[in-house]
Amino acid sequence: MPDRELEEQEQAEMRVIDAHSHIASVEHIPKSFIEGAVANMVAAFEAQGLPVTSRKLTDMFLQKMQDPLCDELVAEMDAAGVEKTVLLVADFTYALKDCALTIEESLRKHRAVLERHPGRFEVFGGVDPRWGKDGLALFERSVVEYGFRGLKLYPPCGYSPSDRALFPFYEICAQHRIPVLMHTGPTSAALSFSTSNPWLVDEAAHTFPTVNFILAHGSVNFTDECAMMCRFRPNVFLDVSAFQTLSQLGMEVALKRTFTQGINHKVLFGTDWPVFRMQGDQKTFVEFATAEGGPMDDLNDSEKCLILHGNIERILSKRDKKD
């Protein structure tokens, strides 16, 4: 094979789609959510005897949250070789009352990003089911009018992913052949963790077999449970986002453990940008995952392609094939 063809083939194999990211703007995040997250960072630094204040950490975090139109994110995607990113809109507004935007305003701003950067983003819009019929109508509008490609759930806001109030949302997802991505595991100290166990999605996944459910942070939180759900529920997937919460060695161990569970046809690459911007940029995280000798080193080319882009493409393509 000529060198040019070989190079093109290698580039195709290394295509990357980030299946889990957010807009870097505090407009979409409640102040109390940030305060809760910072409190955990302060506790960690204090335990190591490092002098740091909540104010300093908050200021550092806010400096990294100044990209409301995703121009900086697109630049980082280009540098990292990420061709497309899925932006997730979590609706905190029912549980935490100090959001700068209503959920409707937040969804509209995500629509503006789609229009500003054609072809670079997909959006999964989230609406708390306790908003009732108005929330359901808003979600359906985001799918039909805005072109959003999935539902984002944040159960720590106080509901189970198998709550019957969500079933009408899942019916819309089934109708339009779009997936559901749900947070699993702990989050900001401002919220409860009691509804973030992946087992809680089982009834919904069983009841709606044509809807794909994605367990966020499945390489870090409830890893055995997430892997088991993926193995035995045909419509359950996981993403590896938030692996950056671990040490350098921990990241490699966690990712390798996920990649050896026999579920690589169910695993999605994701970075959770901009949460970990203080630890690195998109290129840093992509290179860590794909480096020679790194966590994907023992995978064959087919498995790498599935994780880096193939699995999320397959999920998203269902809507494109709608009758």
PDB file of C-alpha atoms in Angstrom:
ATOM      1  CA  MET A   1       0.000   0.000   0.000  1.00  0.00           C
ATOM      2  CA  PRO A   2       1.415   3.460  -0.952  1.00  0.00           C
ATOM      3  CA  ASP A   3       2.545   5.642   1.962  1.00  0.00           C
ATOM      4  CA  ARG A   4      -0.214   8.201   1.335  1.00  0.00           C
ATOM      5  CA  GLU A   5      -2.950   5.562   1.412  1.00  0.00           C
ATOM      6  CA  LEU A   6      -1.480   4.077   4.584  1.00  0.00           C
ATOM      7  CA  GLU A   7      -1.403   7.502   6.223  1.00  0.00           C
ATOM      8  CA  GLU A   8      -5.041   8.167   5.242  1.00  0.00           C
ATOM      9  CA  GLN A   9      -6.083   4.790   6.621  1.00  0.00           C
ATOM     10  CA  GLU A  10      -4.309   5.472   9.925  1.00  0.00           C
ATOM     11  CA  GLN A  11      -5.985   8.862  10.173  1.00  0.00           C
ATOM     12  CA  ALA A  12      -9.390   7.281   9.545  1.00  0.00           C
ATOM     13  CA  GLU A  13      -8.747   4.726  12.250  1.00  0.00           C
ATOM     14  CA  MET A  14      -7.848   7.491  14.712  1.00  0.00           C
ATOM     15  CA  ARG A  15     -10.993   9.526  14.155  1.00  0.00           C
ATOM     16  CA  VAL A  16     -12.271  10.828  17.492  1.00  0.00           C
ATOM     17  CA  ILE A  17     -15.727  11.904  18.601  1.00  0.00           C
ATOM     18  CA  ASP A  18     -16.060  13.216  22.142  1.00  0.00           C
ATOM     19  CA  ALA A  19     -19.333  11.777  23.434  1.00  0.00           C
ATOM     20  CA  HIS A  20     -19.468  13.786  26.673  1.00  0.00           C
ATOM     21  CA  SER A  21     -18.743  17.514  27.011  1.00  0.00           C
ATOM     22  CA  HIS A  22     -20.393  20.772  28.046  1.00  0.00           C
ATOM     23  CA  ILE A  23     -20.310  24.465  27.223  1.00  0.00           C
ATOM     24  CA  ALA A  24     -17.713  26.241  29.366  1.00  0.00           C
ATOM     25  CA  SER A  25     -19.924  28.939  30.852  1.00  0.00           C
ATOM     26  CA  VAL A  26     -21.260  29.513  34.354  1.00  0.00           C
ATOM     27  CA  GLU A  27     -24.544  30.580  32.762  1.00  0.00           C
ATOM     28  CA  HIS A  28     -25.465  26.901  32.669  1.00  0.00           C
ATOM     29  CA  ILE A  29     -24.220  25.921  36.153  1.00  0.00           C
ATOM     30  CA  PRO A  30     -25.821  26.984  39.471  1.00  0.00           C
ATOM     31  CA  LYS A  31     -23.588  28.884  41.866  1.00  0.00           C
ATOM     32  CA  SER A  32     -24.364  26.372  44.617  1.00  0.00           C
ATOM     33  CA  PHE A  33     -23.218  23.501  42.355  1.00  0.00           C
ATOM     34  CA  ILE A  34     -19.827  25.181  41.877  1.00  0.00           C
ATOM     35  CA  GLU A  35     -19.524  25.897  45.604  1.00  0.00           C
ATOM     36  CA  GLY A  36     -20.176  22.250  46.415  1.00  0.00           C
ATOM     37  CA  ALA A  37     -17.559  21.045  43.935  1.00  0.00           C
ATOM     38  CA  VAL A  38     -14.985  23.525  45.240  1.00  0.00           C
ATOM     39  CA  ALA A  39     -15.609  22.406  48.835  1.00  0.00           C
ATOM     40  CA  ASN A  40     -14.383  18.925  47.929  1.00  0.00           C
ATOM     41  CA  MET A  41     -11.258  20.333  46.265  1.00  0.00           C
ATOM     42  CA  VAL A  42     -10.490  22.438  49.353  1.00  0.00           C
ATOM     43  CA  ALA A  43     -10.840  19.371  51.587  1.00  0.00           C
ATOM     44  CA  ALA A  44      -8.377  17.451  49.404  1.00  0.00           C
ATOM     45  CA  PHE A  45      -5.795  20.246  49.407  1.00  0.00           C
ATOM     46  CA  GLU A  46      -6.108  20.841  53.149  1.00  0.00           C
ATOM     47  CA  ALA A  47      -5.470  17.150  53.824  1.00  0.00           C
ATOM     48  CA  GLN A  48      -2.146  17.539  51.995  1.00  0.00           C
ATOM     49  CA  GLY A  49      -1.244  20.629  53.986  1.00  0.00           C
ATOM     50  CA  LEU A  50      -1.529  22.904  50.963  1.00  0.00           C
ATOM     51  CA  PRO A  51      -2.702  26.458  51.681  1.00  0.00           C
ATOM     52  CA  VAL A  52      -5.640  27.168  49.402  1.00  0.00           C
ATOM     53  CA  THR A  53      -8.905  29.027  49.804  1.00  0.00           C
ATOM     54  CA  SER A  54     -12.333  28.458  48.327  1.00  0.00           C
ATOM     55  CA  ARG A  55     -12.134  31.904  46.766  1.00  0.00           C
ATOM     56  CA  LYS A  56      -8.860  31.135  44.984  1.00  0.00           C
ATOM     57  CA  LEU A  57     -10.065  27.794  43.639  1.00  0.00           C
ATOM     58  CA  THR A  58     -13.365  29.303  42.546  1.00  0.00           C
ATOM     59  CA  ASP A  59     -11.545  32.095  40.694  1.00  0.00           C
ATOM     60  CA  MET A  60      -9.282  29.546  38.969  1.00  0.00           C
ATOM     61  CA  PHE A  61     -12.311  27.508  37.934  1.00  0.00           C
ATOM     62  CA  LEU A  62     -14.226  30.518  36.664  1.00  0.00           C
ATOM     63  CA  GLN A  63     -11.265  31.569  34.499  1.00  0.00           C
ATOM     64  CA  LYS A  64     -11.699  28.298  32.605  1.00  0.00           C
ATOM     65  CA  MET A  65     -15.440  28.844  32.141  1.00  0.00           C
ATOM     66  CA  GLN A  66     -15.389  31.742  29.687  1.00  0.00           C
ATOM     67  CA  ASP A  67     -16.257  30.076  26.375  1.00  0.00           C
ATOM     68  CA  PRO A  68     -20.038  30.464  25.963  1.00  0.00           C
ATOM     69  CA  LEU A  69     -19.941  30.122  22.160  1.00  0.00           C
ATOM     70  CA  CYS A  70     -17.492  27.170  22.177  1.00  0.00           C
ATOM     71  CA  ASP A  71     -14.889  28.951  20.043  1.00  0.00           C
ATOM     72  CA  GLU A  72     -12.079  27.835  22.374  1.00  0.00           C
ATOM     73  CA  LEU A  73     -13.479  24.314  22.477  1.00  0.00           C
ATOM     74  CA  VAL A  74     -13.457  24.090  18.665  1.00  0.00           C
ATOM     75  CA  ALA A  75      -9.824  25.254  18.648  1.00  0.00           C
ATOM     76  CA  GLU A  76      -8.938  22.547  21.191  1.00  0.00           C
ATOM     77  CA  MET A  77     -10.872  19.963  19.183  1.00  0.00           C
ATOM     78  CA  ASP A  78      -8.891  20.885  16.073  1.00  0.00           C
ATOM     79  CA  ALA A  79      -5.599  20.577  17.952  1.00  0.00           C
ATOM     80  CA  ALA A  80      -6.618  17.222  19.404  1.00  0.00           C
ATOM     81  CA  GLY A  81      -8.050  15.762  16.203  1.00  0.00           C
ATOM     82  CA  VAL A  82     -11.593  15.630  17.611  1.00  0.00           C
ATOM     83  CA  GLU A  83     -13.949  15.965  14.661  1.00  0.00           C
ATOM     84  CA  LYS A  84     -17.194  16.259  16.622  1.00  0.00           C
ATOM     85  CA  THR A  85     -18.338  16.723  20.227  1.00  0.00           C
ATOM     86  CA  VAL A  86     -21.598  15.929  21.987  1.00  0.00           C
ATOM     87  CA  LEU A  87     -22.656  18.823  24.232  1.00  0.00           C
ATOM     88  CA  LEU A  88     -24.847  17.871  27.188  1.00  0.00           C
ATOM     89  CA  VAL A  89     -27.397  20.196  28.789  1.00  0.00           C
ATOM     90  CA  ALA A  90     -28.124  19.236  32.392  1.00  0.00           C
ATOM     91  CA  ASP A  91     -31.258  20.754  33.913  1.00  0.00           C
ATOM     92  CA  PHE A  92     -30.371  21.780  37.476  1.00  0.00           C
ATOM     93  CA  THR A  93     -33.054  24.456  37.629  1.00  0.00           C
ATOM     94  CA  TYR A  94     -35.707  22.441  39.490  1.00  0.00           C
ATOM     95  CA  ALA A  95     -33.362  21.288  42.255  1.00  0.00           C
ATOM     96  CA  LEU A  96     -31.029  24.306  42.559  1.00  0.00           C
ATOM     97  CA  LYS A  97     -32.663  27.716  42.334  1.00  0.00           C
ATOM     98  CA  ASP A  98     -29.566  29.847  41.697  1.00  0.00           C
ATOM     99  CA  CYS A  99     -29.105  29.183  37.969  1.00  0.00           C
ATOM    100  CA  ALA A 100     -28.403  32.251  35.839  1.00  0.00           C
ATOM    101  CA  LEU A 101     -30.574  30.867  33.027  1.00  0.00           C
ATOM    102  CA  THR A 102     -33.843  29.003  32.856  1.00  0.00           C
ATOM    103  CA  ILE A 103     -33.575  25.613  31.206  1.00  0.00           C
ATOM    104  CA  GLU A 104     -35.385  26.996  28.161  1.00  0.00           C
ATOM    105  CA  GLU A 105     -32.794  29.784  27.870  1.00  0.00           C
ATOM    106  CA  SER A 106     -29.983  27.275  28.260  1.00  0.00           C
ATOM    107  CA  LEU A 107     -31.348  25.079  25.481  1.00  0.00           C
ATOM    108  CA  ARG A 108     -31.632  28.096  23.180  1.00  0.00           C
ATOM    109  CA  LYS A 109     -28.010  29.042  23.803  1.00  0.00           C
ATOM    110  CA  HIS A 110     -26.945  25.515  22.891  1.00  0.00           C
ATOM    111  CA  ARG A 111     -28.941  25.835  19.694  1.00  0.00           C
ATOM    112  CA  ALA A 112     -26.963  29.001  18.911  1.00  0.00           C
ATOM    113  CA  VAL A 113     -23.704  27.045  19.298  1.00  0.00           C
ATOM    114  CA  LEU A 114     -24.960  24.423  16.833  1.00  0.00           C
ATOM    115  CA  GLU A 115     -25.673  27.163  14.318  1.00  0.00           C
ATOM    116  CA  ARG A 116     -22.337  28.901  14.926  1.00  0.00           C
ATOM    117  CA  HIS A 117     -20.249  25.750  14.363  1.00  0.00           C
ATOM    118  CA  PRO A 118     -22.030  23.635  11.716  1.00  0.00           C
ATOM    119  CA  GLY A 119     -21.109  19.977  11.804  1.00  0.00           C
ATOM    120  CA  ARG A 120     -18.909  20.174  14.895  1.00  0.00           C
ATOM    121  CA  PHE A 121     -21.469  19.510  17.623  1.00  0.00           C
ATOM    122  CA  GLU A 122     -24.481  17.464  18.580  1.00  0.00           C
ATOM    123  CA  VAL A 123     -26.587  18.392  21.603  1.00  0.00           C
ATOM    124  CA  PHE A 124     -28.442  16.224  24.111  1.00  0.00           C
ATOM    125  CA  GLY A 125     -30.950  18.467  25.880  1.00  0.00           C
ATOM    126  CA  GLY A 126     -32.036  17.849  29.446  1.00  0.00           C
ATOM    127  CA  VAL A 127     -35.295  18.751  31.178  1.00  0.00           C
ATOM    128  CA  ASP A 128     -36.186  17.783  34.759  1.00  0.00           C
ATOM    129  CA  PRO A 129     -39.276  15.515  34.537  1.00  0.00           C
ATOM    130  CA  ARG A 130     -40.915  17.349  37.447  1.00  0.00           C
ATOM    131  CA  TRP A 131     -41.612  20.314  35.172  1.00  0.00           C
ATOM    132  CA  GLY A 132     -44.442  18.178  33.839  1.00  0.00           C
ATOM    133  CA  LYS A 133     -46.156  18.828  30.506  1.00  0.00           C
ATOM    134  CA  ASP A 134     -44.302  22.105  29.964  1.00  0.00           C
ATOM    135  CA  GLY A 135     -40.950  20.342  30.338  1.00  0.00           C
ATOM    136  CA  LEU A 136     -42.020  17.542  28.023  1.00  0.00           C
ATOM    137  CA  ALA A 137     -43.102  20.042  25.374  1.00  0.00           C
ATOM    138  CA  LEU A 138     -39.808  21.902  25.741  1.00  0.00           C
ATOM    139  CA  PHE A 139     -37.798  18.718  25.274  1.00  0.00           C
ATOM    140  CA  GLU A 140     -39.809  17.706  22.227  1.00  0.00           C
ATOM    141  CA  ARG A 141     -39.294  21.166  20.738  1.00  0.00           C
ATOM    142  CA  SER A 142     -35.544  20.841  21.267  1.00  0.00           C
ATOM    143  CA  VAL A 143     -35.598  17.607  19.241  1.00  0.00           C
ATOM    144  CA  VAL A 144     -38.009  18.605  16.481  1.00  0.00           C
ATOM    145  CA  GLU A 145     -37.146  22.307  16.025  1.00  0.00           C
ATOM    146  CA  TYR A 146     -33.604  22.651  17.356  1.00  0.00           C
ATOM    147  CA  GLY A 147     -32.263  19.368  15.960  1.00  0.00           C
ATOM    148  CA  PHE A 148     -30.967  18.020  19.276  1.00  0.00           C
ATOM    149  CA  ARG A 149     -29.971  14.361  19.155  1.00  0.00           C
ATOM    150  CA  GLY A 150     -30.594  12.980  22.653  1.00  0.00           C
ATOM    151  CA  LEU A 151     -31.869  13.382  26.209  1.00  0.00           C
ATOM    152  CA  LYS A 152     -29.529  14.261  29.072  1.00  0.00           C
ATOM    153  CA  LEU A 153     -30.596  13.273  32.595  1.00  0.00           C
ATOM    154  CA  TYR A 154     -29.102  14.352  35.923  1.00  0.00           C
ATOM    155  CA  PRO A 155     -30.669  12.014  38.524  1.00  0.00           C
ATOM    156  CA  PRO A 156     -28.762  13.550  41.509  1.00  0.00           C
ATOM    157  CA  CYS A 157     -31.190  16.456  41.137  1.00  0.00           C
ATOM    158  CA  GLY A 158     -33.668  14.177  42.887  1.00  0.00           C
ATOM    159  CA  TYR A 159     -35.307  11.585  40.629  1.00  0.00           C
ATOM    160  CA  SER A 160     -34.732   8.027  39.479  1.00  0.00           C
ATOM    161  CA  PRO A 161     -34.023   7.405  35.776  1.00  0.00           C
ATOM    162  CA  SER A 162     -36.842   4.849  35.962  1.00  0.00           C
ATOM    163  CA  ASP A 163     -39.318   7.345  37.424  1.00  0.00           C
ATOM    164  CA  ARG A 164     -42.608   6.972  35.552  1.00  0.00           C
ATOM    165  CA  ALA A 165     -42.620  10.742  34.971  1.00  0.00           C
ATOM    166  CA  LEU A 166     -39.755  10.138  32.536  1.00  0.00           C
ATOM    167  CA  PHE A 167     -41.572   7.546  30.444  1.00  0.00           C
ATOM    168  CA  PRO A 168     -43.233  10.154  28.161  1.00  0.00           C
ATOM    169  CA  PHE A 169     -39.716  11.537  27.505  1.00  0.00           C
ATOM    170  CA  TYR A 170     -38.515   8.041  26.624  1.00  0.00           C
ATOM    171  CA  GLU A 171     -41.485   7.630  24.286  1.00  0.00           C
ATOM    172  CA  ILE A 172     -40.271  10.715  22.408  1.00  0.00           C
ATOM    173  CA  CYS A 173     -36.776   9.233  22.323  1.00  0.00           C
ATOM    174  CA  ALA A 174     -38.178   5.969  20.956  1.00  0.00           C
ATOM    175  CA  GLN A 175     -40.203   7.828  18.328  1.00  0.00           C
ATOM    176  CA  HIS A 176     -37.192   9.800  17.099  1.00  0.00           C
ATOM    177  CA  ARG A 177     -34.642   7.001  17.709  1.00  0.00           C
ATOM    178  CA  ILE A 178     -32.426   9.122  19.929  1.00  0.00           C
ATOM    179  CA  PRO A 179     -30.465   8.057  23.046  1.00  0.00           C
ATOM    180  CA  VAL A 180     -30.592   8.950  26.723  1.00  0.00           C
ATOM    181  CA  LEU A 181     -27.382   9.816  28.587  1.00  0.00           C
ATOM    182  CA  MET A 182     -27.549   9.849  32.388  1.00  0.00           C
ATOM    183  CA  HIS A 183     -25.090  10.885  35.071  1.00  0.00           C
ATOM    184  CA  THR A 184     -23.955   8.095  37.387  1.00  0.00           C
ATOM    185  CA  GLY A 185     -22.069   8.328  40.654  1.00  0.00           C
ATOM    186  CA  PRO A 186     -21.240  11.270  42.933  1.00  0.00           C
ATOM    187  CA  THR A 187     -21.312  14.898  41.912  1.00  0.00           C
ATOM    188  CA  SER A 188     -21.260  18.309  43.582  1.00  0.00           C
ATOM    189  CA  ALA A 189     -21.846  18.249  47.337  1.00  0.00           C
ATOM    190  CA  ALA A 190     -24.866  20.471  46.664  1.00  0.00           C
ATOM    191  CA  LEU A 191     -26.816  17.429  45.424  1.00  0.00           C
ATOM    192  CA  SER A 192     -27.770  13.984  46.699  1.00  0.00           C
ATOM    193  CA  PHE A 193     -26.022  10.871  45.429  1.00  0.00           C
ATOM    194  CA  SER A 194     -28.885   8.499  46.320  1.00  0.00           C
ATOM    195  CA  THR A 195     -30.401   8.410  42.821  1.00  0.00           C
ATOM    196  CA  SER A 196     -27.154   8.070  40.861  1.00  0.00           C
ATOM    197  CA  ASN A 197     -26.710   4.280  40.948  1.00  0.00           C
ATOM    198  CA  PRO A 198     -26.767   2.765  37.428  1.00  0.00           C
ATOM    199  CA  TRP A 199     -29.028  -0.080  38.592  1.00  0.00           C
ATOM    200  CA  LEU A 200     -31.825   2.495  38.772  1.00  0.00           C
ATOM    201  CA  VAL A 201     -32.004   2.722  34.976  1.00  0.00           C
ATOM    202  CA  ASP A 202     -32.717  -0.991  34.605  1.00  0.00           C
ATOM    203  CA  GLU A 203     -36.527  -0.746  34.630  1.00  0.00           C
ATOM    204  CA  ALA A 204     -36.453   2.024  32.019  1.00  0.00           C
ATOM    205  CA  ALA A 205     -33.974   0.148  29.814  1.00  0.00           C
ATOM    206  CA  HIS A 206     -36.102  -2.995  30.066  1.00  0.00           C
ATOM    207  CA  THR A 207     -39.348  -1.108  29.355  1.00  0.00           C
ATOM    208  CA  PHE A 208     -37.913   0.806  26.372  1.00  0.00           C
ATOM    209  CA  PRO A 209     -35.708  -1.730  24.541  1.00  0.00           C
ATOM    210  CA  THR A 210     -35.438   0.421  21.400  1.00  0.00           C
ATOM    211  CA  VAL A 211     -33.981   3.372  23.331  1.00  0.00           C
ATOM    212  CA  ASN A 212     -30.228   3.384  23.964  1.00  0.00           C
ATOM    213  CA  PHE A 213     -29.181   4.409  27.486  1.00  0.00           C
ATOM    214  CA  ILE A 214     -25.637   5.693  28.118  1.00  0.00           C
ATOM    215  CA  LEU A 215     -24.175   5.520  31.648  1.00  0.00           C
ATOM    216  CA  ALA A 216     -21.885   8.515  32.063  1.00  0.00           C
ATOM    217  CA  HIS A 217     -18.577   8.098  33.923  1.00  0.00           C
ATOM    218  CA  GLY A 218     -18.870   4.304  33.748  1.00  0.00           C
ATOM    219  CA  SER A 219     -15.099   3.755  33.948  1.00  0.00           C
ATOM    220  CA  VAL A 220     -14.889   5.656  37.242  1.00  0.00           C
ATOM    221  CA  ASN A 221     -18.177   5.269  39.144  1.00  0.00           C
ATOM    222  CA  PHE A 222     -19.943   1.962  39.876  1.00  0.00           C
ATOM    223  CA  THR A 223     -17.633   0.353  37.338  1.00  0.00           C
ATOM    224  CA  ASP A 224     -18.714  -3.248  37.947  1.00  0.00           C
ATOM    225  CA  GLU A 225     -22.387  -2.342  37.836  1.00  0.00           C
ATOM    226  CA  CYS A 226     -21.985  -0.278  34.668  1.00  0.00           C
ATOM    227  CA  ALA A 227     -20.046  -3.028  32.912  1.00  0.00           C
ATOM    228  CA  MET A 228     -22.613  -5.627  33.921  1.00  0.00           C
ATOM    229  CA  MET A 229     -25.486  -3.484  32.647  1.00  0.00           C
ATOM    230  CA  CYS A 230     -23.666  -3.078  29.324  1.00  0.00           C
ATOM    231  CA  ARG A 231     -22.981  -6.771  29.092  1.00  0.00           C
ATOM    232  CA  PHE A 232     -26.537  -7.948  29.696  1.00  0.00           C
ATOM    233  CA  ARG A 233     -28.767  -5.113  28.466  1.00  0.00           C
ATOM    234  CA  PRO A 234     -28.447  -4.771  24.661  1.00  0.00           C
ATOM    235  CA  ASN A 235     -29.475  -1.100  24.805  1.00  0.00           C
ATOM    236  CA  VAL A 236     -27.123   0.057  27.599  1.00  0.00           C
ATOM    237  CA  PHE A 237     -23.740   1.728  26.919  1.00  0.00           C
ATOM    238  CA  LEU A 238     -21.203   3.619  29.037  1.00  0.00           C
ATOM    239  CA  ASP A 239     -18.808   6.490  28.519  1.00  0.00           C
ATOM    240  CA  VAL A 240     -15.358   6.845  30.075  1.00  0.00           C
ATOM    241  CA  SER A 241     -15.606  10.573  30.864  1.00  0.00           C
ATOM    242  CA  ALA A 242     -14.185  11.834  34.178  1.00  0.00           C
ATOM    243  CA  PHE A 243     -11.265   9.395  34.110  1.00  0.00           C
ATOM    244  CA  GLN A 244      -9.231  12.534  34.898  1.00  0.00           C
ATOM    245  CA  THR A 245     -10.485  12.424  38.501  1.00  0.00           C
ATOM    246  CA  LEU A 246      -7.900   9.693  39.091  1.00  0.00           C
ATOM    247  CA  SER A 247      -4.121   9.769  39.337  1.00  0.00           C
ATOM    248  CA  GLN A 248      -1.993   9.148  36.243  1.00  0.00           C
ATOM    249  CA  LEU A 249      -1.664   5.478  37.144  1.00  0.00           C
ATOM    250  CA  GLY A 250      -5.302   5.317  38.214  1.00  0.00           C
ATOM    251  CA  MET A 251      -6.491   6.642  34.861  1.00  0.00           C
ATOM    252  CA  GLU A 252      -4.608   3.960  32.969  1.00  0.00           C
ATOM    253  CA  VAL A 253      -5.770   1.183  35.299  1.00  0.00           C
ATOM    254  CA  ALA A 254      -9.399   2.323  35.160  1.00  0.00           C
ATOM    255  CA  LEU A 255      -9.524   2.598  31.381  1.00  0.00           C
ATOM    256  CA  LYS A 256      -7.707  -0.694  30.827  1.00  0.00           C
ATOM    257  CA  ARG A 257     -10.087  -2.427  33.226  1.00  0.00           C
ATOM    258  CA  THR A 258     -13.074  -1.148  31.265  1.00  0.00           C
ATOM    259  CA  PHE A 259     -11.471  -2.150  27.962  1.00  0.00           C
ATOM    260  CA  THR A 260     -10.987  -5.743  29.174  1.00  0.00           C
ATOM    261  CA  GLN A 261     -14.623  -6.326  30.195  1.00  0.00           C
ATOM    262  CA  GLY A 262     -15.700  -7.649  26.792  1.00  0.00           C
ATOM    263  CA  ILE A 263     -17.935  -4.623  26.182  1.00  0.00           C
ATOM    264  CA  ASN A 264     -15.879  -2.482  23.819  1.00  0.00           C
ATOM    265  CA  HIS A 265     -18.827  -2.413  21.428  1.00  0.00           C
ATOM    266  CA  LYS A 266     -20.605  -0.487  24.211  1.00  0.00           C
ATOM    267  CA  VAL A 267     -17.864   1.947  25.348  1.00  0.00           C
ATOM    268  CA  LEU A 268     -17.738   5.612  24.271  1.00  0.00           C
ATOM    269  CA  PHE A 269     -14.813   8.001  24.563  1.00  0.00           C
ATOM    270  CA  GLY A 270     -15.603  11.236  26.415  1.00  0.00           C
ATOM    271  CA  THR A 271     -13.649  13.976  28.184  1.00  0.00           C
ATOM    272  CA  ASP A 272     -16.254  15.863  30.273  1.00  0.00           C
ATOM    273  CA  TRP A 273     -14.780  19.164  29.040  1.00  0.00           C
ATOM    274  CA  PRO A 274     -14.512  21.781  30.602  1.00  0.00           C
ATOM    275  CA  VAL A 275     -14.605  20.153  34.059  1.00  0.00           C
ATOM    276  CA  PHE A 276     -10.940  19.139  33.932  1.00  0.00           C
ATOM    277  CA  ARG A 277      -9.443  22.112  32.109  1.00  0.00           C
ATOM    278  CA  MET A 278      -7.121  22.782  35.049  1.00  0.00           C
ATOM    279  CA  GLN A 279      -5.577  19.324  34.462  1.00  0.00           C
ATOM    280  CA  GLY A 280      -5.067  19.686  30.726  1.00  0.00           C
ATOM    281  CA  ASP A 281      -6.620  20.363  27.333  1.00  0.00           C
ATOM    282  CA  GLN A 282      -8.415  18.124  24.863  1.00  0.00           C
ATOM    283  CA  LYS A 283      -5.178  17.148  23.144  1.00  0.00           C
ATOM    284  CA  THR A 284      -3.757  16.043  26.503  1.00  0.00           C
ATOM    285  CA  PHE A 285      -6.694  13.750  27.176  1.00  0.00           C
ATOM    286  CA  VAL A 286      -6.916  12.279  23.668  1.00  0.00           C
ATOM    287  CA  GLU A 287      -3.183  11.606  23.588  1.00  0.00           C
ATOM    288  CA  PHE A 288      -3.305   9.934  26.996  1.00  0.00           C
ATOM    289  CA  ALA A 289      -6.026   7.543  25.870  1.00  0.00           C
ATOM    290  CA  THR A 290      -4.480   6.739  22.486  1.00  0.00           C
ATOM    291  CA  ALA A 291      -0.734   6.875  23.185  1.00  0.00           C
ATOM    292  CA  GLU A 292       1.488   3.967  22.275  1.00  0.00           C
ATOM    293  CA  GLY A 293       1.896   1.903  25.421  1.00  0.00           C
ATOM    294  CA  GLY A 294      -1.220   3.556  26.880  1.00  0.00           C
ATOM    295  CA  PRO A 295      -4.569   2.152  28.029  1.00  0.00           C
ATOM    296  CA  MET A 296      -5.717   1.233  24.503  1.00  0.00           C
ATOM    297  CA  ASP A 297      -2.465  -0.467  23.563  1.00  0.00           C
ATOM    298  CA  ASP A 298      -3.788  -4.028  23.864  1.00  0.00           C
ATOM    299  CA  LEU A 299      -6.870  -3.353  21.724  1.00  0.00           C
ATOM    300  CA  ASN A 300      -7.108  -4.245  18.075  1.00  0.00           C
ATOM    301  CA  ASP A 301      -7.827  -1.557  15.493  1.00  0.00           C
ATOM    302  CA  SER A 302     -11.512  -2.433  15.302  1.00  0.00           C
ATOM    303  CA  GLU A 303     -11.988  -2.005  19.055  1.00  0.00           C
ATOM    304  CA  LYS A 304     -10.143   1.312  19.067  1.00  0.00           C
ATOM    305  CA  CYS A 305     -12.349   2.613  16.272  1.00  0.00           C
ATOM    306  CA  LEU A 306     -15.502   1.548  18.087  1.00  0.00           C
ATOM    307  CA  ILE A 307     -14.506   3.334  21.292  1.00  0.00           C
ATOM    308  CA  LEU A 308     -13.136   6.491  19.700  1.00  0.00           C
ATOM    309  CA  HIS A 309     -15.967   7.102  17.252  1.00  0.00           C
ATOM    310  CA  GLY A 310     -17.805   4.036  15.994  1.00  0.00           C
ATOM    311  CA  ASN A 311     -20.112   3.350  18.918  1.00  0.00           C
ATOM    312  CA  ILE A 312     -21.405   6.899  19.292  1.00  0.00           C
ATOM    313  CA  GLU A 313     -21.787   7.183  15.507  1.00  0.00           C
ATOM    314  CA  ARG A 314     -23.860   4.016  15.493  1.00  0.00           C
ATOM    315  CA  ILE A 315     -26.099   5.396  18.236  1.00  0.00           C
ATOM    316  CA  LEU A 316     -26.542   8.768  16.536  1.00  0.00           C
ATOM    317  CA  SER A 317     -27.150   7.240  13.111  1.00  0.00           C
ATOM    318  CA  LYS A 318     -30.371   5.626  14.292  1.00  0.00           C
ATOM    319  CA  ARG A 319     -32.194   8.921  13.911  1.00  0.00           C
ATOM    320  CA  ASP A 320     -30.770   9.432  10.432  1.00  0.00           C
ATOM    321  CA  LYS A 321     -32.288   6.089   9.418  1.00  0.00           C
ATOM    322  CA  LYS A 322     -35.741   6.962  10.738  1.00  0.00           C
ATOM    323  CA  ASP A 323     -38.541   5.904   8.404  1.00  0.00           C
TER     324      ASP A 323
END
